[in-house]
Amino acid sequence: MDKMPKWADVILTPLISLVLAFAISALVILAIGESPWEALKTMVTGALGSSYGWGFTLYYTTNFIFTGLAVAVAYHASLFNIGGEGQAGLGGLGVAIMCLFIPWTHWSLALIAASLGAAAFGAAWAFIPAVLQAKRGSHIVITTIMFNFIAAALLNWALVNWLRPVGSMDPASANFPEATHLPKITDMFAALGIEWGTHTPVNVTFFVALLACVAVWALIWRSKLGYEIRALGRSETAARYAGISPVRVTVIAMLISGGLAGMMATNNVMGEAERLVLNNVEGAGFIGIAVALMGRNHPVGVLLAALLFGFLYQGGGELALWTSIPRELIIVIQALVILFTGALDNMVRAPLEAFFVARRKRGDA
Amino acid sequence: MDINTIIQILDSAVRLMTPLLLACLAGLYSERSGVFDIGLEGKMLMAAFSAAAVAALTGSVWLGLLAGIAGSLMLSLVHGLASITFRGNQLISGVAINFLASGLTVLLGQKIFALGGRTPSLTGGGRFGAIRLPFAETLEPVPVIGPIYADLISGHSILVYVAFLCVPLTWWLLFRTRFGLRLRAVGENPASVDTAGVSVTRLRYVAIGICGVLCGLAGAYLATGLGAGFVKEMTAGRGFIALAALIFAKWRPWGALFATFLFGLLEAIAGRFPSIDLGIITVPSMFMNALPYILTVIILAGFVGRAIPPRAGGEPYVKER
């Protein structure tokens, strides 16, 4: 028998954790001498108050959906992939190669190829840690951290020595050709005669991200592979008895995870910057951890959490613009969300469980 | 390459390895007691900031050092609460601590100094100066030994010597005292320690407390010894290199000395020679920077001597009822 009703487990616990995280964030804002209420108002107006704000919020959301899903898929196999940052960076390399070296005639073809390239590079970057975990028992957390740094060095090298146009000092690739530019959502609305979100980076990959949510849901809860991933995550011994190969499932789960993280590059590298720059991921790989934790590793939860972080990210930018609060406030909020929904989960859960058990006892008597 | 160049490179290797060594030993205490700590980076960053901030405000580097230790200990306490008391996921807690430090340091720095997250440059009593060991000047003219003694061994700040002394001290504490035996046991088999009537919780809190103090020293050295003030993200992944060194050292103090020296040397070489021409191929500096991580992955893979972590590492201890 469960100690808590399902709704309390799925909705109430994360909600209380979130409230705690935000309460402490408000205290931090108070401590630096600003008003939390004013800060919240600035953030809401800046991120959600106009179609311009929404355009940026949804752009960030797209990034976080990909990296959040990446962490979530690995988590179902009880693998903690904190290499999303490196995998997404390598995904950018895949996108750049696809866009720069193949002459495309239409953006849709380029997007398909770039998605495959990004996923392949991201997956390849997750492959070695996955194999080392599965075959040699090297802890995946440590190896993926190391691979983040190796990826940064590799990208730096590739940009400086290889992709940088002749004569340019900037460690960045050439601009992608016109045919690979993805349609912005603004353009789609404009085609319908509606003015929405002019000059915002949100583009067609937002819909790809939504599709990815559905695909991950189908994979985890509606496919044999998903069953194997969850079984391995719950108990390796039980999975082994059921004839599931832990090596195979570990590697496949990490490949999917790395591929999803890599696909983020179709949004930021192909859809926004339209060239590959140094440090293009900007921490989105790490935000994926917070997103997955808050979303309880469910695609719907990941989508909602990604939206929340998209809002925080855009709102944080607005804060830095209009108030004297630096945008690093968002990193603090992110840290507190990870802390409360992830590491201090038991602190919230234990009293709640006790409450529900006590109430049930009273009901029985 | 002449002897002076070699001494200069070794000298900067010693400076660069010091924060790594302190952080590596910090991680050693924590992980030997069964608490994984990927928050070394965050604790160092917090310590670097609080040390530089207090040193800048008071003009006293010693008060800065105390503040650095306090800042780091505060985050250790958060880690302890999450991973020991509430039995949460230690890795997630570590990730959170890294972000908390990364955000808080800039936020507080901007609030106090309004320099975009930096602290003012430290001068005079706000920094740890070089210590000239006795006879450094007298011995200097002696060939080979003279420069080695005067430039390589003498002339560092006090925290460098403290870091090196911590190695034998840690070895003695861990392998020659009752506390050390218990600490190692609690990381391998906490139930046995509990059966012997020793509190697992208390031992682990002590271990992460020591870890906090050592990370505090490492951070304070970065901001007040190696550098002259705090800049945003000044740890620049050193906490993770220290973590890598810990694995490289197979969780042993003398190994930590060797591993951090190797990584410090790599950093010193990469800093001095942007790219190294080996005749056939040119090694870019990016490769030198990535080498510690690559070496650690190879060690982790178990191809060159297997690194086996403490057995109870990462698992919260649940007392039987």
XYZ file of C-alpha atoms in Angstrom:
686
model
C 0.000 0.000 0.000
C 1.282 3.447 -0.871
C 1.766 5.847 1.961
C 0.410 8.761 -0.015
C -2.312 9.170 -2.600
C -0.900 9.546 -6.099
C -1.884 13.191 -6.475
C 0.086 14.109 -3.361
C 3.129 12.284 -4.695
C 3.007 13.706 -8.212
C 1.698 17.229 -7.651
C 1.765 18.250 -3.993
C 5.372 17.269 -3.174
C 7.020 19.063 -6.126
C 4.730 22.041 -5.560
C 5.767 22.414 -1.927
C 9.435 22.025 -2.904
C 8.985 24.700 -5.527
C 7.303 27.058 -3.068
C 10.198 26.558 -0.641
C 12.745 27.232 -3.378
C 10.961 30.421 -4.401
C 10.519 31.544 -0.801
C 14.258 31.321 -0.235
C 14.904 33.065 -3.556
C 12.661 35.881 -2.331
C 14.764 36.068 0.839
C 17.913 36.284 -1.299
C 16.382 39.181 -3.255
C 15.456 40.875 0.041
C 18.992 40.317 1.308
C 20.493 42.202 -1.624
C 18.124 45.060 -0.890
C 15.561 44.637 -3.647
C 11.864 43.965 -3.555
C 10.878 40.381 -4.487
C 7.412 41.564 -5.517
C 8.829 44.170 -7.918
C 11.267 41.581 -9.250
C 8.445 39.129 -9.901
C 6.380 41.819 -11.614
C 9.317 42.756 -13.874
C 9.878 39.108 -14.731
C 6.234 38.367 -15.515
C 5.803 41.494 -17.635
C 9.089 40.929 -19.430
C 8.653 37.221 -20.108
C 4.893 36.771 -20.457
C 3.450 40.248 -20.851
C 3.955 40.563 -24.599
C 4.308 38.356 -27.636
C 7.921 39.584 -27.759
C 8.524 38.195 -24.265
C 6.764 34.935 -25.127
C 8.934 34.607 -28.232
C 12.051 34.470 -26.100
C 10.459 32.424 -23.312
C 9.417 29.739 -25.783
C 12.845 29.806 -27.432
C 14.522 29.014 -24.101
C 11.770 26.504 -23.335
C 12.688 24.619 -26.521
C 16.305 24.262 -25.343
C 15.261 23.069 -21.914
C 12.734 20.539 -23.252
C 15.526 18.789 -25.148
C 18.038 18.784 -22.303
C 15.344 17.964 -19.724
C 14.134 14.978 -21.737
C 17.757 13.868 -22.107
C 18.253 13.768 -18.340
C 14.830 12.150 -17.830
C 15.389 9.238 -20.239
C 18.716 8.391 -18.608
C 17.153 8.736 -15.175
C 14.561 6.066 -15.969
C 17.471 3.664 -16.371
C 18.777 5.103 -13.051
C 21.668 6.772 -14.864
C 22.435 10.360 -13.890
C 23.584 12.003 -17.120
C 25.114 15.358 -16.257
C 26.908 15.435 -19.583
C 24.055 17.221 -21.371
C 26.219 20.314 -21.680
C 28.938 18.513 -23.621
C 26.496 16.437 -25.640
C 24.578 19.539 -26.698
C 27.864 21.258 -27.564
C 28.880 18.364 -29.781
C 25.378 18.388 -31.262
C 26.195 21.923 -32.363
C 29.216 20.590 -34.208
C 26.982 18.056 -35.950
C 24.577 20.797 -36.988
C 27.415 22.997 -38.255
C 28.892 20.202 -40.369
C 25.510 19.390 -41.890
C 24.699 23.020 -42.635
C 28.103 24.168 -43.876
C 29.273 21.305 -46.039
C 26.098 20.148 -47.790
C 24.334 22.497 -50.209
C 20.673 22.302 -49.174
C 17.805 23.462 -51.347
C 15.122 23.707 -48.671
C 15.180 24.311 -44.929
C 13.005 21.272 -44.142
C 15.575 18.898 -45.656
C 18.348 20.747 -43.871
C 16.458 20.490 -40.577
C 16.022 16.725 -40.923
C 19.697 16.242 -41.743
C 20.830 18.655 -39.031
C 18.626 16.915 -36.451
C 20.147 13.575 -37.399
C 23.636 15.060 -37.322
C 23.048 16.709 -33.957
C 21.545 13.561 -32.469
C 24.362 11.413 -33.858
C 27.078 13.667 -32.436
C 25.340 14.011 -29.076
C 24.778 10.266 -28.905
C 28.381 9.579 -29.866
C 29.526 11.797 -27.012
C 27.346 9.829 -24.588
C 28.487 6.498 -26.025
C 31.898 6.246 -24.354
C 30.652 7.058 -20.813
C 27.792 4.620 -21.426
C 30.078 1.782 -22.460
C 32.473 2.499 -19.603
C 29.567 2.421 -17.142
C 28.050 -0.744 -18.589
C 31.224 -2.748 -19.158
C 33.782 -1.397 -16.688
C 31.564 0.053 -13.969
C 33.112 3.547 -14.233
C 30.728 5.939 -12.547
C 28.715 7.701 -15.253
C 28.458 10.944 -13.285
C 32.215 11.349 -13.146
C 32.830 10.317 -16.749
C 30.115 12.619 -18.104
C 31.573 15.548 -16.099
C 34.978 14.801 -17.610
C 33.424 14.568 -21.068
C 31.868 18.019 -20.653
C 35.340 19.488 -20.279
C 36.782 17.381 -23.081
C 33.906 18.519 -25.319
C 34.653 22.166 -24.536
C 38.299 21.667 -25.492
C 37.355 19.771 -28.652
C 34.874 22.440 -29.746
C 37.415 25.149 -29.063
C 39.932 23.294 -31.202
C 37.452 22.621 -34.012
C 36.393 26.260 -34.149
C 39.873 27.757 -33.983
C 41.704 25.352 -36.269
C 39.051 24.120 -38.621
C 35.679 25.861 -38.898
C 36.854 29.441 -38.454
C 36.744 31.310 -41.767
C 40.135 32.470 -43.088
C 41.045 35.899 -41.749
C 38.557 35.857 -38.893
C 39.791 36.344 -35.331
C 36.541 35.288 -33.741
C 36.479 31.580 -32.745
C 33.221 30.912 -34.596
C 32.204 29.149 -37.782
C 31.085 30.933 -40.936
C 27.420 31.911 -41.152
C 25.220 29.082 -42.361
C 23.885 29.476 -45.915
C 20.499 31.099 -46.465
C 18.769 27.840 -47.409
C 19.374 26.360 -43.962
C 17.733 29.245 -42.078
C 14.751 27.909 -40.183
C 11.403 29.701 -40.327
C 10.638 31.675 -37.198
C 7.235 31.375 -35.616
C 6.874 35.091 -36.294
C 7.035 34.324 -40.036
C 4.384 31.629 -39.702
C 2.041 34.060 -37.971
C 2.878 36.728 -40.519
C 1.857 34.345 -43.281
C -1.559 34.194 -41.584
C -1.601 37.961 -41.382
C -1.069 38.108 -37.619
C 1.708 40.089 -36.061
C 3.276 38.034 -33.267
C 6.635 38.159 -31.559
C 8.586 40.253 -34.073
C 12.388 39.784 -33.772
C 12.145 36.767 -31.481
C 14.230 33.619 -31.958
C 11.513 31.004 -31.336
C 11.362 28.867 -34.454
C 10.017 25.702 -35.957
C 12.175 23.504 -33.678
C 9.731 24.323 -30.859
C 7.315 21.914 -32.548
C 10.102 19.361 -32.924
C 10.615 19.623 -29.154
C 6.899 19.016 -28.545
C 7.083 15.973 -30.827
C 10.095 14.781 -28.854
C 7.982 14.914 -25.666
C 5.367 12.655 -27.264
C 8.058 10.349 -28.621
C 9.726 10.012 -25.214
C 6.364 9.301 -23.581
C 5.650 6.577 -26.142
C 9.156 5.190 -25.748
C 9.153 4.986 -21.965
C 5.568 3.836 -21.303
C 4.411 2.266 -24.546
C 7.366 0.322 -25.925
C 9.289 -2.820 -25.051
C 12.537 -0.858 -24.896
C 10.975 1.625 -22.495
C 9.849 -1.237 -20.283
C 13.381 -2.625 -20.315
C 14.811 0.801 -19.449
C 12.427 1.209 -16.505
C 12.988 -2.349 -15.335
C 16.748 -1.831 -15.348
C 16.308 1.450 -13.506
C 14.243 -0.151 -10.746
C 16.372 -3.230 -10.187
C 19.298 -4.492 -12.178
C 19.028 -7.970 -10.682
C 15.355 -8.276 -11.545
C 16.034 -6.994 -15.049
C 18.760 -9.580 -15.487
C 16.414 -12.381 -14.373
C 13.874 -11.158 -16.894
C 16.459 -11.678 -19.627
C 17.252 -8.000 -20.117
C 20.865 -7.251 -20.931
C 21.989 -4.413 -18.641
C 24.884 -3.549 -20.963
C 22.633 -3.203 -24.005
C 19.908 -1.214 -22.242
C 22.398 1.091 -20.466
C 24.110 1.920 -23.731
C 20.849 2.416 -25.659
C 19.353 4.623 -22.919
C 22.455 6.809 -22.901
C 22.516 7.009 -26.703
C 18.918 8.248 -26.698
C 19.733 10.656 -23.877
C 22.797 12.041 -25.633
C 20.892 12.261 -28.914
C 18.135 14.332 -27.293
C 20.676 16.663 -25.686
C 22.445 17.014 -29.032
C 19.205 17.902 -30.797
C 19.016 21.053 -28.713
C 21.567 22.466 -31.167
C 18.948 22.598 -33.945
C 17.269 25.311 -31.889
C 20.144 27.437 -30.633
C 22.788 26.898 -33.315
C 20.651 26.438 -36.436
C 17.511 28.327 -35.442
C 18.991 31.288 -33.588
C 22.725 31.977 -34.041
C 22.843 30.478 -37.565
C 26.528 29.740 -36.994
C 28.514 27.799 -34.404
C 30.062 29.916 -31.661
C 32.138 29.062 -28.634
C 30.132 28.109 -25.529
C 26.889 27.983 -27.523
C 25.066 25.818 -24.940
C 25.305 28.455 -22.181
C 24.453 26.104 -19.338
C 21.237 24.751 -20.859
C 22.616 21.225 -20.425
C 22.765 21.749 -16.673
C 19.334 23.354 -16.526
C 18.085 20.080 -18.008
C 18.900 18.494 -14.640
C 16.638 20.925 -12.784
C 13.938 20.532 -15.428
C 13.956 16.733 -15.249
C 13.978 16.715 -11.448
C 11.098 19.134 -11.239
C 9.155 17.396 -13.985
C 9.516 14.061 -12.167
C 11.054 12.644 -15.373
C 7.693 12.634 -17.130
C 7.465 14.387 -20.538
C 4.466 16.456 -19.410
C 6.319 17.478 -16.266
C 9.448 18.222 -18.310
C 7.404 20.412 -20.666
C 5.911 22.389 -17.772
C 9.229 22.692 -15.963
C 10.953 23.770 -19.195
C 8.308 26.453 -19.596
C 8.947 27.616 -16.035
C 12.688 27.804 -16.641
C 12.121 29.493 -20.000
C 10.123 32.092 -18.111
C 12.846 32.416 -15.456
C 15.548 32.758 -18.072
C 13.813 35.432 -20.093
C 12.564 37.134 -16.909
C 16.110 37.078 -15.528
C 17.357 38.884 -18.613
C 14.669 41.519 -18.133
C 15.648 41.886 -14.466
C 19.233 42.608 -15.432
C 17.961 45.147 -17.954
C 15.488 47.072 -15.786
C 16.675 46.588 -12.204
C 20.042 46.296 -10.483
C 19.537 42.572 -9.890
C 22.136 40.632 -11.916
C 20.865 37.794 -14.094
C 22.838 35.370 -11.931
C 19.764 35.425 -9.675
C 18.401 32.810 -12.062
C 21.336 30.516 -11.294
C 20.530 30.821 -7.576
C 16.869 29.994 -8.208
C 17.936 27.092 -10.386
C 20.230 25.829 -7.622
C 17.461 26.071 -5.037
C 15.009 24.240 -7.295
C 17.548 21.426 -7.790
C 18.258 21.370 -4.063
C 14.652 21.228 -2.898
C 13.072 19.062 -5.595
C 16.107 16.798 -5.872
C 18.376 16.508 -2.873
C 16.026 17.613 -0.087
C 13.074 15.648 -1.464
C 12.814 13.592 1.722
C 12.571 16.697 3.856
C 9.269 17.547 2.180
C 8.123 13.986 1.585
C 8.592 12.499 5.056
C 6.266 14.897 6.941
C 3.686 14.619 4.152
C 3.762 10.835 4.320
C 3.400 10.953 8.073
C 0.430 13.280 7.674
C -1.362 11.021 5.210
C -0.650 7.857 7.226
C -1.995 9.536 10.370
C -5.109 10.697 8.548
C -5.790 7.238 7.159
C -5.457 5.688 10.615
C -7.961 8.133 11.984
C -10.275 7.258 9.095
C -10.014 3.525 9.866
C -10.739 3.940 13.561
C 65.361 24.145 -22.427
C 67.723 25.370 -19.717
C 67.517 24.774 -16.000
C 65.979 28.167 -15.277
C 63.040 27.501 -17.593
C 62.508 24.113 -15.997
C 62.577 25.675 -12.537
C 60.136 28.367 -13.618
C 57.718 25.757 -14.978
C 58.032 23.620 -11.847
C 57.568 26.726 -9.729
C 54.296 27.635 -11.423
C 53.279 23.966 -11.266
C 53.666 24.137 -7.467
C 51.524 27.275 -7.331
C 48.853 25.842 -9.603
C 48.726 22.471 -7.864
C 48.135 23.973 -4.410
C 44.383 24.670 -4.759
C 44.011 21.309 -6.498
C 45.828 19.518 -3.696
C 43.770 21.161 -0.947
C 40.496 20.466 -2.754
C 41.583 16.930 -3.570
C 42.341 16.182 0.092
C 39.014 17.795 0.985
C 37.241 15.384 -1.333
C 39.313 12.545 0.096
C 37.908 13.011 3.604
C 34.362 13.319 2.351
C 34.443 10.377 -0.025
C 36.375 8.138 2.358
C 33.487 8.619 4.782
C 31.035 7.557 2.098
C 29.726 10.949 1.032
C 30.305 11.720 -2.663
C 31.107 15.346 -3.193
C 30.909 16.863 -6.652
C 30.371 20.248 -4.986
C 34.099 20.883 -4.397
C 34.018 23.447 -7.184
C 31.168 25.381 -5.603
C 32.714 25.349 -2.140
C 36.029 26.624 -3.487
C 34.253 29.367 -5.396
C 32.273 30.443 -2.338
C 35.435 30.431 -0.241
C 37.351 32.430 -2.841
C 34.627 35.041 -2.871
C 34.151 35.348 0.892
C 37.904 35.419 1.465
C 38.459 38.153 -1.119
C 35.415 40.140 0.004
C 36.371 40.177 3.682
C 40.036 40.798 2.888
C 39.017 43.748 0.709
C 36.668 45.174 3.360
C 38.939 44.713 6.383
C 42.358 44.759 4.746
C 43.294 41.640 6.670
C 44.012 38.483 4.757
C 43.687 36.388 7.914
C 40.119 37.523 8.490
C 39.598 36.790 4.817
C 40.882 33.273 5.308
C 38.464 32.728 8.192
C 35.601 34.058 6.098
C 36.606 31.773 3.245
C 36.492 28.771 5.531
C 33.137 29.906 6.924
C 31.664 30.327 3.433
C 32.800 26.894 2.392
C 31.600 25.302 5.648
C 28.153 26.792 5.134
C 27.813 24.928 1.853
C 29.228 21.775 3.474
C 26.437 22.020 6.006
C 23.852 22.203 3.219
C 25.437 19.129 1.651
C 25.381 17.349 5.001
C 21.752 18.213 5.634
C 20.732 16.978 2.206
C 22.851 13.865 1.989
C 23.252 12.719 5.609
C 20.241 13.977 7.557
C 17.595 13.835 4.847
C 19.263 10.964 2.977
C 18.916 12.660 -0.383
C 20.898 12.095 -3.535
C 24.468 13.254 -2.880
C 25.226 13.899 -6.527
C 22.180 16.094 -7.022
C 23.042 17.981 -3.854
C 26.555 18.562 -5.196
C 25.208 19.903 -8.484
C 22.912 22.263 -6.571
C 25.800 23.512 -4.417
C 27.897 24.310 -7.484
C 25.111 26.430 -8.947
C 24.317 28.051 -5.619
C 27.917 29.226 -5.275
C 28.127 30.307 -8.891
C 25.031 32.497 -8.553
C 25.433 33.758 -4.983
C 29.024 34.931 -5.420
C 28.080 37.213 -8.312
C 24.887 38.399 -6.646
C 26.607 39.287 -3.375
C 29.676 40.666 -5.134
C 27.534 43.002 -7.211
C 25.600 44.065 -4.113
C 28.674 44.807 -2.009
C 31.183 46.162 -4.540
C 29.118 46.927 -7.681
C 31.988 45.844 -9.932
C 30.064 43.313 -12.006
C 30.749 40.437 -9.599
C 34.437 41.179 -9.012
C 35.965 42.280 -5.757
C 38.456 45.166 -5.730
C 42.080 44.178 -6.302
C 43.796 43.180 -3.095
C 47.097 44.721 -2.111
C 49.476 44.593 0.833
C 47.938 43.016 3.921
C 44.946 41.832 1.905
C 47.044 39.139 0.227
C 49.223 36.283 1.328
C 52.759 37.327 0.507
C 55.702 35.122 -0.383
C 57.675 33.614 2.443
C 61.452 33.639 2.015
C 62.833 30.569 3.693
C 66.071 31.039 5.694
C 69.341 31.044 3.712
C 67.476 31.516 0.385
C 69.668 34.483 -0.515
C 72.871 32.890 0.738
C 72.303 29.704 -1.242
C 71.120 31.388 -4.428
C 74.561 31.555 -6.160
C 75.168 27.809 -5.696
C 74.579 26.133 -9.064
C 71.509 23.889 -9.490
C 70.716 23.511 -5.788
C 70.716 27.269 -5.226
C 67.962 28.200 -7.689
C 65.975 25.099 -6.762
C 65.990 26.082 -3.108
C 65.567 29.822 -3.596
C 62.970 29.820 -6.354
C 61.223 26.469 -6.240
C 61.089 25.620 -2.537
C 61.270 29.074 -1.005
C 59.134 32.052 -1.946
C 55.619 30.693 -1.807
C 52.729 31.877 0.310
C 52.015 30.126 3.592
C 49.021 28.209 2.221
C 51.283 26.363 -0.213
C 53.303 24.980 2.675
C 50.111 24.227 4.598
C 48.804 22.266 1.623
C 51.965 20.172 1.407
C 51.925 19.538 5.165
C 48.336 18.353 4.887
C 49.496 15.327 2.891
C 51.494 13.540 5.609
C 48.995 14.798 8.182
C 46.099 13.249 6.281
C 48.018 10.016 5.829
C 48.756 9.856 9.555
C 45.179 10.753 10.532
C 43.632 8.269 8.138
C 45.925 5.280 8.609
C 47.443 5.706 12.085
C 44.624 6.962 14.307
C 41.398 5.498 15.651
C 39.447 8.318 14.042
C 40.954 7.456 10.662
C 40.102 3.782 10.994
C 36.510 4.652 11.821
C 36.350 7.167 8.990
C 37.521 4.601 6.472
C 35.199 1.984 7.908
C 32.195 4.266 7.647
C 32.894 4.663 3.954
C 33.228 0.936 3.364
C 30.704 -0.579 5.725
C 28.745 1.887 7.862
C 26.704 -0.866 9.495
C 29.829 -2.286 11.153
C 30.714 1.114 12.601
C 27.170 1.504 13.840
C 27.283 -1.940 15.479
C 30.443 -0.874 17.300
C 28.417 1.917 18.857
C 29.918 4.790 16.890
C 27.570 7.299 15.314
C 27.686 7.132 11.511
C 25.956 10.486 11.233
C 28.471 12.227 13.484
C 31.501 10.748 11.726
C 30.175 11.776 8.325
C 29.428 15.301 9.513
C 32.966 15.582 10.877
C 34.335 14.365 7.531
C 32.383 16.893 5.476
C 33.368 19.534 8.039
C 37.055 18.828 7.365
C 36.220 18.838 3.676
C 34.669 22.288 4.079
C 37.717 23.674 5.885
C 40.126 22.363 3.248
C 37.972 23.694 0.385
C 37.951 27.000 2.265
C 41.755 27.033 2.270
C 41.801 26.156 -1.427
C 39.409 28.946 -2.331
C 41.138 31.487 -0.123
C 44.459 30.614 -1.750
C 42.954 31.150 -5.219
C 41.669 34.628 -4.395
C 44.305 35.918 -1.970
C 47.448 33.929 -2.787
C 47.465 32.943 -6.438
C 45.282 35.844 -7.563
C 44.676 39.286 -6.136
C 40.930 39.363 -5.639
C 37.874 37.469 -6.760
C 36.634 37.326 -10.330
C 33.463 35.646 -11.542
C 33.821 31.851 -11.949
C 37.464 32.053 -10.911
C 37.674 28.374 -9.956
C 37.258 27.565 -13.673
C 36.686 23.843 -13.227
C 39.487 23.324 -10.658
C 37.046 21.568 -8.330
C 36.401 19.016 -11.032
C 40.103 18.608 -11.772
C 40.571 17.975 -8.041
C 37.831 15.369 -8.250
C 39.628 13.819 -11.184
C 42.884 13.866 -9.224
C 41.148 12.103 -6.341
C 40.154 9.249 -8.635
C 43.607 9.289 -10.187
C 45.051 9.016 -6.683
C 42.704 6.137 -5.896
C 41.534 7.988 -2.769
C 45.009 8.008 -1.158
C 46.826 11.065 0.268
C 50.251 10.464 -1.307
C 48.585 9.629 -4.585
C 46.761 12.940 -4.301
C 50.104 14.732 -4.057
C 51.360 12.999 -7.177
C 48.142 13.425 -9.175
C 47.702 17.109 -8.376
C 51.380 17.747 -9.168
C 50.901 16.075 -12.543
C 47.773 18.130 -13.292
C 49.421 21.321 -12.017
C 52.402 20.628 -14.261
C 50.119 20.105 -17.270
C 48.440 23.440 -16.556
C 51.810 25.160 -16.148
C 53.101 23.740 -19.441
C 49.882 24.654 -21.250
C 50.153 28.169 -19.849
C 53.754 28.619 -20.960
C 53.643 26.989 -24.379
C 50.385 27.670 -26.272
C 51.180 24.822 -28.635
C 53.915 22.237 -28.488
C 55.728 21.234 -31.651
C 56.739 17.592 -31.446
C 58.199 17.539 -34.970
C 55.597 15.229 -36.483
C 52.505 16.791 -34.937
C 51.759 20.007 -33.087
C 49.927 19.525 -29.804
C 47.421 22.363 -29.334
C 47.008 23.926 -25.902
C 43.369 22.785 -25.828
C 44.624 19.236 -25.731
C 46.886 20.002 -22.781
C 43.938 21.566 -20.956
C 41.776 18.530 -21.608
C 44.504 16.045 -20.706
C 43.650 15.764 -16.966
C 40.095 14.811 -17.884
C 41.208 12.376 -20.578
C 43.697 10.724 -18.208
C 40.996 10.396 -15.552
C 38.608 8.719 -17.967
C 41.350 6.260 -18.888
C 42.042 5.546 -15.215
C 38.308 5.188 -14.554
C 38.032 2.759 -17.420
C 40.426 0.587 -15.482
C 42.953 0.069 -18.251
C 45.813 1.428 -16.147
C 45.285 0.178 -12.610
C 41.722 0.061 -11.440
C 40.322 2.869 -9.293
C 37.850 1.455 -6.811
C 35.872 4.016 -4.805
C 34.876 3.487 -1.155
C 32.188 0.832 -1.193
C 29.441 2.717 0.668
C 30.082 5.932 -1.295
C 26.941 7.679 -2.441
C 24.560 5.671 -0.304
C 22.753 7.271 2.608
C 22.947 5.162 5.738
C 19.655 3.913 7.117
C 19.897 2.577 10.644
C 18.137 -0.735 11.172
C 15.163 -0.670 13.446
